[in-house]
PDB file of C-alpha atoms in Angstrom:
ATOM      1  CA  MET A   7     -16.181  24.067   3.471  1.00  0.00           C
ATOM      2  CA  ALA A   8     -17.260  21.774   6.719  1.00  0.00           C
ATOM      3  CA  ILE A   9     -19.435  18.748   6.991  1.00  0.00           C
ATOM      4  CA  ASP A  10     -21.432  17.962  10.463  1.00  0.00           C
ATOM      5  CA  SER A  11     -20.640  14.422  10.808  1.00  0.00           C
ATOM      6  CA  LEU A  12     -18.975  11.335   9.153  1.00  0.00           C
ATOM      7  CA  SER A  13     -18.140   7.574   9.937  1.00  0.00           C
ATOM      8  CA  ILE A  14     -15.240   6.174   8.996  1.00  0.00           C
ATOM      9  CA  MET A  15     -14.923   2.260   8.701  1.00  0.00           C
ATOM     10  CA  ALA A  16     -11.507   0.606   9.328  1.00  0.00           C
ATOM     11  CA  PRO A  17     -11.729  -2.978   7.666  1.00  0.00           C
ATOM     12  CA  ALA A  18      -9.173  -4.086  10.188  1.00  0.00           C
ATOM     13  CA  GLY A  19      -8.260  -4.399  13.868  1.00  0.00           C
ATOM     14  CA  PRO A  20      -7.462  -1.723  16.155  1.00  0.00           C
ATOM     15  CA  GLY A  21      -3.607  -0.873  15.604  1.00  0.00           C
ATOM     16  CA  GLY A  22      -2.718  -1.474  12.290  1.00  0.00           C
ATOM     17  CA  GLY A  23      -2.153   0.838   9.454  1.00  0.00           C
ATOM     18  CA  TRP A  24      -5.911   1.319   8.394  1.00  0.00           C
ATOM     19  CA  ASP A  25      -6.863   1.543  11.688  1.00  0.00           C
ATOM     20  CA  GLN A  26      -4.142   4.432  12.288  1.00  0.00           C
ATOM     21  CA  THR A  27      -5.083   5.944   8.726  1.00  0.00           C
ATOM     22  CA  ALA A  28      -8.718   6.390  10.049  1.00  0.00           C
ATOM     23  CA  ARG A  29      -7.846   7.795  13.520  1.00  0.00           C
ATOM     24  CA  THR A  30      -5.213  10.402  11.943  1.00  0.00           C
ATOM     25  CA  ILE A  31      -7.934  11.439   9.442  1.00  0.00           C
ATOM     26  CA  GLN A  32     -10.195  11.722  12.226  1.00  0.00           C
ATOM     27  CA  SER A  33      -8.107  13.717  14.754  1.00  0.00           C
ATOM     28  CA  THR A  34      -7.242  15.868  11.620  1.00  0.00           C
ATOM     29  CA  LEU A  35     -10.596  16.623  10.385  1.00  0.00           C
ATOM     30  CA  GLN A  36     -11.476  17.787  13.768  1.00  0.00           C
ATOM     31  CA  SER A  37      -8.492  19.553  14.708  1.00  0.00           C
ATOM     32  CA  GLU A  38      -8.872  21.277  11.427  1.00  0.00           C
ATOM     33  CA  GLY A  39     -12.642  22.150  11.803  1.00  0.00           C
ATOM     34  CA  LEU A  40     -13.626  20.353   8.914  1.00  0.00           C
ATOM     35  CA  VAL A  41     -16.161  17.979  10.736  1.00  0.00           C
ATOM     36  CA  SER A  42     -17.692  18.375  13.930  1.00  0.00           C
ATOM     37  CA  ASN A  43     -18.688  14.653  15.096  1.00  0.00           C
ATOM     38  CA  ILE A  44     -16.708  11.893  13.536  1.00  0.00           C
ATOM     39  CA  GLN A  45     -16.692   7.986  14.628  1.00  0.00           C
ATOM     40  CA  VAL A  46     -14.378   5.216  13.653  1.00  0.00           C
ATOM     41  CA  SER A  47     -15.726   1.805  13.816  1.00  0.00           C
ATOM     42  CA  ASN A  48     -13.509  -1.510  13.154  1.00  0.00           C
ATOM     43  CA  VAL A  49     -14.438  -4.535  11.097  1.00  0.00           C
ATOM     44  CA  ALA A  50     -11.686  -7.174  10.960  1.00  0.00           C
ATOM     45  CA  GLY A  51     -10.985 -10.085   8.671  1.00  0.00           C
ATOM     46  CA  ALA A  52      -9.893 -11.555   5.079  1.00  0.00           C
ATOM     47  CA  GLY A  53      -7.909  -8.406   4.154  1.00  0.00           C
ATOM     48  CA  GLY A  54     -10.373  -5.787   4.486  1.00  0.00           C
ATOM     49  CA  THR A  55     -13.048  -7.839   2.343  1.00  0.00           C
ATOM     50  CA  ILE A  56     -15.389  -8.704   5.254  1.00  0.00           C
ATOM     51  CA  GLY A  57     -15.418  -4.700   6.452  1.00  0.00           C
ATOM     52  CA  LEU A  58     -16.129  -4.002   2.716  1.00  0.00           C
ATOM     53  CA  GLN A  59     -19.036  -6.199   2.329  1.00  0.00           C
ATOM     54  CA  GLN A  60     -20.584  -4.812   5.455  1.00  0.00           C
ATOM     55  CA  PHE A  61     -19.767  -1.496   4.494  1.00  0.00           C
ATOM     56  CA  ILE A  62     -21.513  -1.903   0.924  1.00  0.00           C
ATOM     57  CA  ASN A  63     -24.696  -3.801   2.335  1.00  0.00           C
ATOM     58  CA  GLN A  64     -25.115  -1.323   5.111  1.00  0.00           C
ATOM     59  CA  SER A  65     -23.983   2.433   3.840  1.00  0.00           C
ATOM     60  CA  SER A  66     -25.543   2.447   0.355  1.00  0.00           C
ATOM     61  CA  GLY A  67     -26.404   5.882  -0.358  1.00  0.00           C
ATOM     62  CA  ASP A  68     -25.191   7.292   2.873  1.00  0.00           C
ATOM     63  CA  PRO A  69     -22.927  10.481   2.171  1.00  0.00           C
ATOM     64  CA  ALA A  70     -21.681  10.474   5.811  1.00  0.00           C
ATOM     65  CA  ALA A  71     -20.041   7.027   5.434  1.00  0.00           C
ATOM     66  CA  THR A  72     -16.510   6.283   4.438  1.00  0.00           C
ATOM     67  CA  ILE A  73     -14.205   3.473   4.541  1.00  0.00           C
ATOM     68  CA  VAL A  74     -10.616   3.405   4.496  1.00  0.00           C
ATOM     69  CA  GLY A  75      -8.328   0.735   2.329  1.00  0.00           C
ATOM     70  CA  GLY A  76      -5.484   0.329   0.292  1.00  0.00           C
ATOM     71  CA  TYR A  77      -3.554  -1.587  -2.095  1.00  0.00           C
ATOM     72  CA  VAL A  78      -3.617  -4.837   0.219  1.00  0.00           C
ATOM     73  CA  MET A  79      -7.346  -4.881  -0.416  1.00  0.00           C
ATOM     74  CA  VAL A  80      -7.107  -5.373  -4.029  1.00  0.00           C
ATOM     75  CA  GLY A  81      -5.006  -8.159  -3.834  1.00  0.00           C
ATOM     76  CA  ALA A  82      -7.373  -9.702  -0.758  1.00  0.00           C
ATOM     77  CA  VAL A  83     -10.597  -8.773  -3.259  1.00  0.00           C
ATOM     78  CA  ILE A  84      -9.181 -11.174  -6.034  1.00  0.00           C
ATOM     79  CA  ALA A  85      -7.457 -13.716  -3.695  1.00  0.00           C
ATOM     80  CA  ASN A  86     -10.571 -14.487  -1.356  1.00  0.00           C
ATOM     81  CA  ALA A  87     -12.837 -14.414  -4.539  1.00  0.00           C
ATOM     82  CA  SER A  88     -14.969 -11.780  -2.736  1.00  0.00           C
ATOM     83  CA  PRO A  89     -18.414 -11.076  -3.808  1.00  0.00           C
ATOM     84  CA  VAL A  90     -17.824  -7.269  -3.437  1.00  0.00           C
ATOM     85  CA  GLY A  91     -15.017  -5.104  -4.922  1.00  0.00           C
ATOM     86  CA  LEU A  92     -13.458  -1.966  -4.860  1.00  0.00           C
ATOM     87  CA  ASP A  93     -15.631  -0.984  -7.941  1.00  0.00           C
ATOM     88  CA  ASP A  94     -18.862  -1.086  -5.830  1.00  0.00           C
ATOM     89  CA  ILE A  95     -17.711   1.818  -3.633  1.00  0.00           C
ATOM     90  CA  THR A  96     -17.294   5.657  -4.340  1.00  0.00           C
ATOM     91  CA  PRO A  97     -13.103   6.146  -4.604  1.00  0.00           C
ATOM     92  CA  LEU A  98     -12.412   9.623  -3.070  1.00  0.00           C
ATOM     93  CA  ALA A  99      -8.533   9.783  -2.908  1.00  0.00           C
ATOM     94  CA  ARG A 100      -5.369   8.278  -2.281  1.00  0.00           C
ATOM     95  CA  LEU A 101      -3.907   9.540   0.718  1.00  0.00           C
ATOM     96  CA  THR A 102      -0.599   8.068   1.718  1.00  0.00           C
ATOM     97  CA  GLY A 103       2.016   5.419   0.277  1.00  0.00           C
ATOM     98  CA  GLU A 104       5.174   3.479   1.136  1.00  0.00           C
ATOM     99  CA  TYR A 105       7.463   2.114  -1.686  1.00  0.00           C
ATOM    100  CA  VAL A 106       8.439  -1.267  -1.036  1.00  0.00           C
ATOM    101  CA  VAL A 107      12.491  -1.876  -0.691  1.00  0.00           C
ATOM    102  CA  VAL A 108      14.201  -5.334  -1.520  1.00  0.00           C
ATOM    103  CA  VAL A 109      17.292  -5.656   1.022  1.00  0.00           C
ATOM    104  CA  VAL A 110      20.258  -8.340   1.645  1.00  0.00           C
ATOM    105  CA  PRO A 111      22.229  -8.654   4.405  1.00  0.00           C
ATOM    106  CA  ALA A 112      25.095  -6.096   4.456  1.00  0.00           C
ATOM    107  CA  ASN A 113      27.951  -9.353   4.055  1.00  0.00           C
ATOM    108  CA  SER A 114      25.759 -10.449   0.719  1.00  0.00           C
ATOM    109  CA  GLU A 115      27.613 -10.657  -2.726  1.00  0.00           C
ATOM    110  CA  ILE A 116      24.928  -9.084  -4.096  1.00  0.00           C
ATOM    111  CA  GLU A 117      25.506  -5.307  -4.436  1.00  0.00           C
ATOM    112  CA  THR A 118      23.008  -4.193  -7.136  1.00  0.00           C
ATOM    113  CA  ALA A 119      19.491  -4.922  -9.070  1.00  0.00           C
ATOM    114  CA  GLN A 120      21.522  -6.613 -11.946  1.00  0.00           C
ATOM    115  CA  ASP A 121      23.479  -9.072  -9.893  1.00  0.00           C
ATOM    116  CA  LEU A 122      20.069 -10.003  -8.216  1.00  0.00           C
ATOM    117  CA  ALA A 123      18.570 -10.520 -11.722  1.00  0.00           C
ATOM    118  CA  ALA A 124      21.435 -12.662 -12.757  1.00  0.00           C
ATOM    119  CA  MET A 125      20.978 -14.884  -9.748  1.00  0.00           C
ATOM    120  CA  LEU A 126      17.283 -15.223 -10.303  1.00  0.00           C
ATOM    121  CA  GLU A 127      17.664 -16.225 -13.997  1.00  0.00           C
ATOM    122  CA  ALA A 128      20.600 -18.574 -13.393  1.00  0.00           C
ATOM    123  CA  ASP A 129      17.873 -20.725 -10.601  1.00  0.00           C
ATOM    124  CA  PRO A 130      14.751 -18.811 -10.121  1.00  0.00           C
ATOM    125  CA  GLY A 131      14.202 -21.148  -7.064  1.00  0.00           C
ATOM    126  CA  GLY A 132      17.477 -20.820  -5.465  1.00  0.00           C
ATOM    127  CA  VAL A 133      16.702 -17.423  -4.599  1.00  0.00           C
ATOM    128  CA  THR A 134      14.847 -17.210  -1.866  1.00  0.00           C
ATOM    129  CA  TRP A 135      12.746 -14.088  -0.792  1.00  0.00           C
ATOM    130  CA  ALA A 136      11.254 -13.112   2.967  1.00  0.00           C
ATOM    131  CA  GLY A 137       8.349 -10.949   2.756  1.00  0.00           C
ATOM    132  CA  GLY A 138       4.437 -10.287   4.428  1.00  0.00           C
ATOM    133  CA  SER A 139       1.654 -12.514   3.433  1.00  0.00           C
ATOM    134  CA  ALA A 140       1.207 -14.181   0.050  1.00  0.00           C
ATOM    135  CA  GLY A 141      -0.361 -12.154  -2.817  1.00  0.00           C
ATOM    136  CA  GLY A 142       0.261  -9.017  -0.482  1.00  0.00           C
ATOM    137  CA  VAL A 143       2.145  -5.903  -2.155  1.00  0.00           C
ATOM    138  CA  ASP A 144       5.774  -7.670  -1.075  1.00  0.00           C
ATOM    139  CA  HIS A 145       4.596 -10.680  -3.170  1.00  0.00           C
ATOM    140  CA  ILE A 146       3.198  -8.738  -6.016  1.00  0.00           C
ATOM    141  CA  ALA A 147       6.747  -6.720  -5.917  1.00  0.00           C
ATOM    142  CA  VAL A 148       9.098  -9.646  -6.514  1.00  0.00           C
ATOM    143  CA  GLY A 149       6.841 -11.443  -8.983  1.00  0.00           C
ATOM    144  CA  ARG A 150       7.110  -7.719 -10.975  1.00  0.00           C
ATOM    145  CA  PHE A 151      10.689  -7.818 -10.572  1.00  0.00           C
ATOM    146  CA  ALA A 152      11.005 -11.484 -11.856  1.00  0.00           C
ATOM    147  CA  GLN A 153       9.142 -10.594 -15.188  1.00  0.00           C
ATOM    148  CA  GLU A 154      11.359  -7.529 -15.537  1.00  0.00           C
ATOM    149  CA  ALA A 155      14.317  -9.904 -15.414  1.00  0.00           C
ATOM    150  CA  GLY A 156      12.745 -12.350 -17.777  1.00  0.00           C
ATOM    151  CA  VAL A 157      11.658 -14.936 -14.862  1.00  0.00           C
ATOM    152  CA  ASP A 158       8.369 -16.717 -14.933  1.00  0.00           C
ATOM    153  CA  PRO A 159       6.934 -15.316 -11.712  1.00  0.00           C
ATOM    154  CA  ALA A 160       5.344 -18.778 -10.810  1.00  0.00           C
ATOM    155  CA  ALA A 161       9.002 -20.049 -10.548  1.00  0.00           C
ATOM    156  CA  ILE A 162      10.059 -17.972  -7.352  1.00  0.00           C
ATOM    157  CA  ASN A 163      10.613 -19.423  -4.151  1.00  0.00           C
ATOM    158  CA  TYR A 164       8.790 -16.625  -1.861  1.00  0.00           C
ATOM    159  CA  ILE A 165       8.643 -17.651   1.627  1.00  0.00           C
ATOM    160  CA  PRO A 166       5.738 -15.181   3.546  1.00  0.00           C
ATOM    161  CA  TYR A 167       5.845 -14.062   7.189  1.00  0.00           C
ATOM    162  CA  SER A 168       3.163 -12.981   9.425  1.00  0.00           C
ATOM    163  CA  GLY A 169       5.182 -10.692  11.173  1.00  0.00           C
ATOM    164  CA  GLY A 170       7.749  -8.059  10.258  1.00  0.00           C
ATOM    165  CA  GLY A 171      10.106  -9.448  12.996  1.00  0.00           C
ATOM    166  CA  GLU A 172      10.155 -12.891  11.760  1.00  0.00           C
ATOM    167  CA  ALA A 173      11.331 -11.867   8.398  1.00  0.00           C
ATOM    168  CA  LEU A 174      14.012  -9.604   9.609  1.00  0.00           C
ATOM    169  CA  ALA A 175      15.263 -12.289  11.626  1.00  0.00           C
ATOM    170  CA  ALA A 176      15.642 -14.776   8.485  1.00  0.00           C
ATOM    171  CA  ILE A 177      17.051 -11.956   6.732  1.00  0.00           C
ATOM    172  CA  LEU A 178      19.670 -10.829   9.070  1.00  0.00           C
ATOM    173  CA  GLY A 179      20.278 -14.321   9.817  1.00  0.00           C
ATOM    174  CA  GLY A 180      21.193 -15.452   6.580  1.00  0.00           C
ATOM    175  CA  GLN A 181      18.312 -17.955   6.038  1.00  0.00           C
ATOM    176  CA  VAL A 182      16.635 -16.257   2.979  1.00  0.00           C
ATOM    177  CA  THR A 183      18.662 -14.443   0.147  1.00  0.00           C
ATOM    178  CA  ALA A 184      16.637 -11.208   0.041  1.00  0.00           C
ATOM    179  CA  GLY A 185      13.674  -9.285   1.797  1.00  0.00           C
ATOM    180  CA  VAL A 186      10.794  -7.435   0.742  1.00  0.00           C
ATOM    181  CA  SER A 187       9.163  -4.696   3.013  1.00  0.00           C
ATOM    182  CA  GLY A 188       7.894  -1.295   3.474  1.00  0.00           C
ATOM    183  CA  TYR A 189      10.961   1.001   3.737  1.00  0.00           C
ATOM    184  CA  SER A 190       9.834   1.732   7.779  1.00  0.00           C
ATOM    185  CA  GLU A 191       9.760  -1.888   8.333  1.00  0.00           C
ATOM    186  CA  PHE A 192      13.835  -2.079   7.697  1.00  0.00           C
ATOM    187  CA  SER A 193      14.983   1.671   7.974  1.00  0.00           C
ATOM    188  CA  ALA A 194      16.614   1.041  11.346  1.00  0.00           C
ATOM    189  CA  GLN A 195      18.786  -1.923  10.152  1.00  0.00           C
ATOM    190  CA  ILE A 196      19.312   0.382   6.657  1.00  0.00           C
ATOM    191  CA  GLU A 197      20.468   3.195   8.905  1.00  0.00           C
ATOM    192  CA  ALA A 198      22.756   0.808  11.249  1.00  0.00           C
ATOM    193  CA  GLY A 199      24.378  -0.471   8.147  1.00  0.00           C
ATOM    194  CA  GLU A 200      23.277  -4.382   8.645  1.00  0.00           C
ATOM    195  CA  LEU A 201      20.988  -4.518   5.921  1.00  0.00           C
ATOM    196  CA  ARG A 202      21.795  -3.046   2.119  1.00  0.00           C
ATOM    197  CA  VAL A 203      19.063  -1.593  -0.182  1.00  0.00           C
ATOM    198  CA  ILE A 204      18.977  -3.204  -3.679  1.00  0.00           C
ATOM    199  CA  GLY A 205      16.248  -1.045  -4.814  1.00  0.00           C
ATOM    200  CA  ILE A 206      13.365   1.066  -4.229  1.00  0.00           C
ATOM    201  CA  THR A 207      10.152   0.488  -5.771  1.00  0.00           C
ATOM    202  CA  ALA A 208       9.498   4.082  -6.457  1.00  0.00           C
ATOM    203  CA  PRO A 209       9.651   6.393  -9.945  1.00  0.00           C
ATOM    204  CA  GLU A 210      12.146   8.681  -8.636  1.00  0.00           C
ATOM    205  CA  ALA A 211      14.640   9.224  -5.903  1.00  0.00           C
ATOM    206  CA  GLN A 212      12.966   9.785  -2.165  1.00  0.00           C
ATOM    207  CA  GLU A 213      14.424  12.428   0.048  1.00  0.00           C
ATOM    208  CA  TYR A 214      14.259   9.901   3.168  1.00  0.00           C
ATOM    209  CA  THR A 215      16.799   7.488   1.650  1.00  0.00           C
ATOM    210  CA  ASP A 216      19.910   7.463  -0.911  1.00  0.00           C
ATOM    211  CA  ALA A 217      18.692   3.803  -2.129  1.00  0.00           C
ATOM    212  CA  PRO A 218      18.916   3.534  -6.015  1.00  0.00           C
ATOM    213  CA  THR A 219      15.440   3.155  -7.512  1.00  0.00           C
ATOM    214  CA  PHE A 220      14.721  -0.089  -9.783  1.00  0.00           C
ATOM    215  CA  VAL A 221      13.677   2.052 -12.403  1.00  0.00           C
ATOM    216  CA  GLU A 222      17.283   4.034 -12.747  1.00  0.00           C
ATOM    217  CA  GLN A 223      18.800   0.379 -12.524  1.00  0.00           C
ATOM    218  CA  GLY A 224      16.878  -0.859 -15.663  1.00  0.00           C
ATOM    219  CA  TYR A 225      13.897  -2.218 -13.957  1.00  0.00           C
ATOM    220  CA  ASN A 226      10.315  -0.656 -14.446  1.00  0.00           C
ATOM    221  CA  LEU A 227       9.042  -0.943 -11.230  1.00  0.00           C
ATOM    222  CA  ASP A 228       6.799   1.384  -9.542  1.00  0.00           C
ATOM    223  CA  ILE A 229       4.832  -0.098  -6.729  1.00  0.00           C
ATOM    224  CA  GLN A 230       3.590   1.260  -3.582  1.00  0.00           C
ATOM    225  CA  ASN A 231       1.501   0.169  -0.723  1.00  0.00           C
ATOM    226  CA  TRP A 232      -1.156   3.137  -0.832  1.00  0.00           C
ATOM    227  CA  ARG A 233      -3.717   3.766   1.243  1.00  0.00           C
ATOM    228  CA  MET A 234      -7.540   5.452   0.502  1.00  0.00           C
ATOM    229  CA  ILE A 235     -10.585   6.554   1.608  1.00  0.00           C
ATOM    230  CA  ALA A 236     -13.761   6.072  -0.591  1.00  0.00           C
ATOM    231  CA  GLY A 237     -17.362   6.908   0.091  1.00  0.00           C
ATOM    232  CA  ALA A 238     -20.406   4.664   0.278  1.00  0.00           C
ATOM    233  CA  PRO A 239     -21.966   3.281  -2.993  1.00  0.00           C
ATOM    234  CA  ASP A 240     -24.651   5.165  -4.803  1.00  0.00           C
ATOM    235  CA  ILE A 241     -24.034   8.871  -3.409  1.00  0.00           C
ATOM    236  CA  THR A 242     -24.854  11.903  -5.671  1.00  0.00           C
ATOM    237  CA  ASP A 243     -21.996  13.580  -7.633  1.00  0.00           C
ATOM    238  CA  GLU A 244     -22.734  16.554  -5.262  1.00  0.00           C
ATOM    239  CA  GLU A 245     -22.329  14.455  -2.121  1.00  0.00           C
ATOM    240  CA  LYS A 246     -19.274  13.166  -3.976  1.00  0.00           C
ATOM    241  CA  ALA A 247     -17.558  16.441  -4.432  1.00  0.00           C
ATOM    242  CA  GLU A 248     -18.420  17.671  -1.112  1.00  0.00           C
ATOM    243  CA  LEU A 249     -16.421  15.003   0.402  1.00  0.00           C
ATOM    244  CA  ILE A 250     -13.254  15.146  -1.741  1.00  0.00           C
ATOM    245  CA  SER A 251     -13.141  19.034  -1.205  1.00  0.00           C
ATOM    246  CA  VAL A 252     -13.241  18.430   2.631  1.00  0.00           C
ATOM    247  CA  ILE A 253     -10.657  15.556   2.170  1.00  0.00           C
ATOM    248  CA  GLN A 254      -8.527  17.666   0.013  1.00  0.00           C
ATOM    249  CA  GLU A 255      -8.192  20.290   2.629  1.00  0.00           C
ATOM    250  CA  MET A 256      -7.211  17.906   5.222  1.00  0.00           C
ATOM    251  CA  ALA A 257      -4.592  16.341   2.672  1.00  0.00           C
ATOM    252  CA  GLY A 258      -3.187  20.356   2.457  1.00  0.00           C
ATOM    253  CA  SER A 259      -3.096  20.814   6.026  1.00  0.00           C
ATOM    254  CA  ASP A 260      -0.081  21.185   8.107  1.00  0.00           C
ATOM    255  CA  ALA A 261      -1.796  19.053  11.007  1.00  0.00           C
ATOM    256  CA  TRP A 262      -2.091  16.135   8.340  1.00  0.00           C
ATOM    257  CA  ASN A 263       1.496  16.427   6.919  1.00  0.00           C
ATOM    258  CA  ASP A 264       3.181  16.325  10.433  1.00  0.00           C
ATOM    259  CA  GLU A 265       1.162  13.511  11.003  1.00  0.00           C
ATOM    260  CA  LEU A 266       2.519  11.928   8.440  1.00  0.00           C
ATOM    261  CA  ARG A 267       6.273  12.825   8.623  1.00  0.00           C
ATOM    262  CA  ASN A 268       5.896  11.422  12.381  1.00  0.00           C
ATOM    263  CA  ARG A 269       4.551   8.267  11.492  1.00  0.00           C
ATOM    264  CA  GLY A 270       7.163   8.122   8.316  1.00  0.00           C
ATOM    265  CA  TRP A 271       4.003   7.808   5.526  1.00  0.00           C
ATOM    266  CA  VAL A 272       4.598   9.413   2.177  1.00  0.00           C
ATOM    267  CA  ASN A 273       2.258  12.272   0.913  1.00  0.00           C
ATOM    268  CA  THR A 274       1.108  10.623  -2.658  1.00  0.00           C
ATOM    269  CA  TYR A 275      -2.189  12.398  -2.632  1.00  0.00           C
ATOM    270  CA  MET A 276      -4.724  11.894  -5.566  1.00  0.00           C
ATOM    271  CA  ASP A 277      -8.327  12.374  -5.908  1.00  0.00           C
ATOM    272  CA  GLY A 278     -11.169  12.350  -8.321  1.00  0.00           C
ATOM    273  CA  ALA A 279     -11.234  11.145 -11.987  1.00  0.00           C
ATOM    274  CA  ALA A 280      -7.498  10.590 -11.814  1.00  0.00           C
ATOM    275  CA  PHE A 281      -7.735   8.273  -8.829  1.00  0.00           C
ATOM    276  CA  GLU A 282     -10.354   6.498 -10.145  1.00  0.00           C
ATOM    277  CA  GLU A 283      -8.103   5.689 -13.508  1.00  0.00           C
ATOM    278  CA  TYR A 284      -5.422   4.667 -11.265  1.00  0.00           C
ATOM    279  CA  LEU A 285      -7.620   2.484  -9.264  1.00  0.00           C
ATOM    280  CA  ALA A 286      -8.913   0.519 -12.124  1.00  0.00           C
ATOM    281  CA  ASN A 287      -5.556   0.095 -13.728  1.00  0.00           C
ATOM    282  CA  GLU A 288      -4.108  -1.107 -10.251  1.00  0.00           C
ATOM    283  CA  ILE A 289      -7.166  -3.894 -10.189  1.00  0.00           C
ATOM    284  CA  GLU A 290      -6.418  -4.788 -13.720  1.00  0.00           C
ATOM    285  CA  SER A 291      -2.346  -5.137 -13.265  1.00  0.00           C
ATOM    286  CA  THR A 292      -2.968  -6.839 -10.079  1.00  0.00           C
ATOM    287  CA  THR A 293      -5.266  -9.616 -11.061  1.00  0.00           C
ATOM    288  CA  ALA A 294      -2.848  -9.968 -14.076  1.00  0.00           C
ATOM    289  CA  ILE A 295       0.274 -10.624 -11.747  1.00  0.00           C
ATOM    290  CA  LEU A 296      -1.486 -12.650  -8.942  1.00  0.00           C
ATOM    291  CA  GLN A 297      -2.520 -15.045 -12.025  1.00  0.00           C
ATOM    292  CA  ASP A 298       0.963 -14.959 -12.903  1.00  0.00           C
ATOM    293  CA  LEU A 299       1.999 -16.054  -9.271  1.00  0.00           C
ATOM    294  CA  GLY A 300      -0.578 -18.732  -9.112  1.00  0.00           C
ATOM    295  CA  ILE A 301      -2.624 -16.962  -6.406  1.00  0.00           C
ATOM    296  CA  SER A 302      -5.595 -16.655  -8.187  1.00  0.00           C
ATOM    297  CA  GLN A 303      -7.378 -18.363 -11.262  1.00  0.00           C
TER     298      GLN A 303
END
């Protein structure tokens, strides 16, 4: 199946993860002959919610309009009290994901998730965490770990950094107890033996790392920074099915999976009703943890 034309909005500036996702979709759909004419646009701001609102207002009923997004947007909608949400668009598919790792400097006395949990239980505020923006996937992972360790998430001492480089410097310099980010952010330092992985938030072991999962250490953390593609509001079931069919074919192509390997992205493809149910659960659980973290009311 092929579609004549498609527009993809990346609700972020050029160069970031959502923009890269949109342009990788564009190049793959074209190289596979699935869509002949594709335009990518960027609308940045407020964790994707500015672009999301513009997309909803301008694209309703348009079967050729799509938007990329992801887990960051779930939290941004809640934290920014956005007048629109992901339930206002038509979810098509989850495409990729990246699991979160918790790391410590190689010379840290912390060696396991149990060690970290014991330290957190003894003095929640004394354990400092370096990660990305407040309310983002890193912060949520720490909050969920605190809950699993029997600690109030509101008591954690989380320090948000705007750039991965700053957070990395703080971790390596021993200015914080632990760091949290997507695996790719720390992979070079992990492989060089400068950082030790305490756990990864995947449900099972991952082929690209021998890091232990939190699950196998007794902490039920299954969190990924996933990315998705969605259609416009108010398209027909037939139009939705046609879009999913094209995206499904793209996701199964060698060209797409080669791109994923080159970029260090994990194929966590899920579409249709299964993805809609997953998204609803993510919105519900994220709303709850952000309240527990004091990010939203």
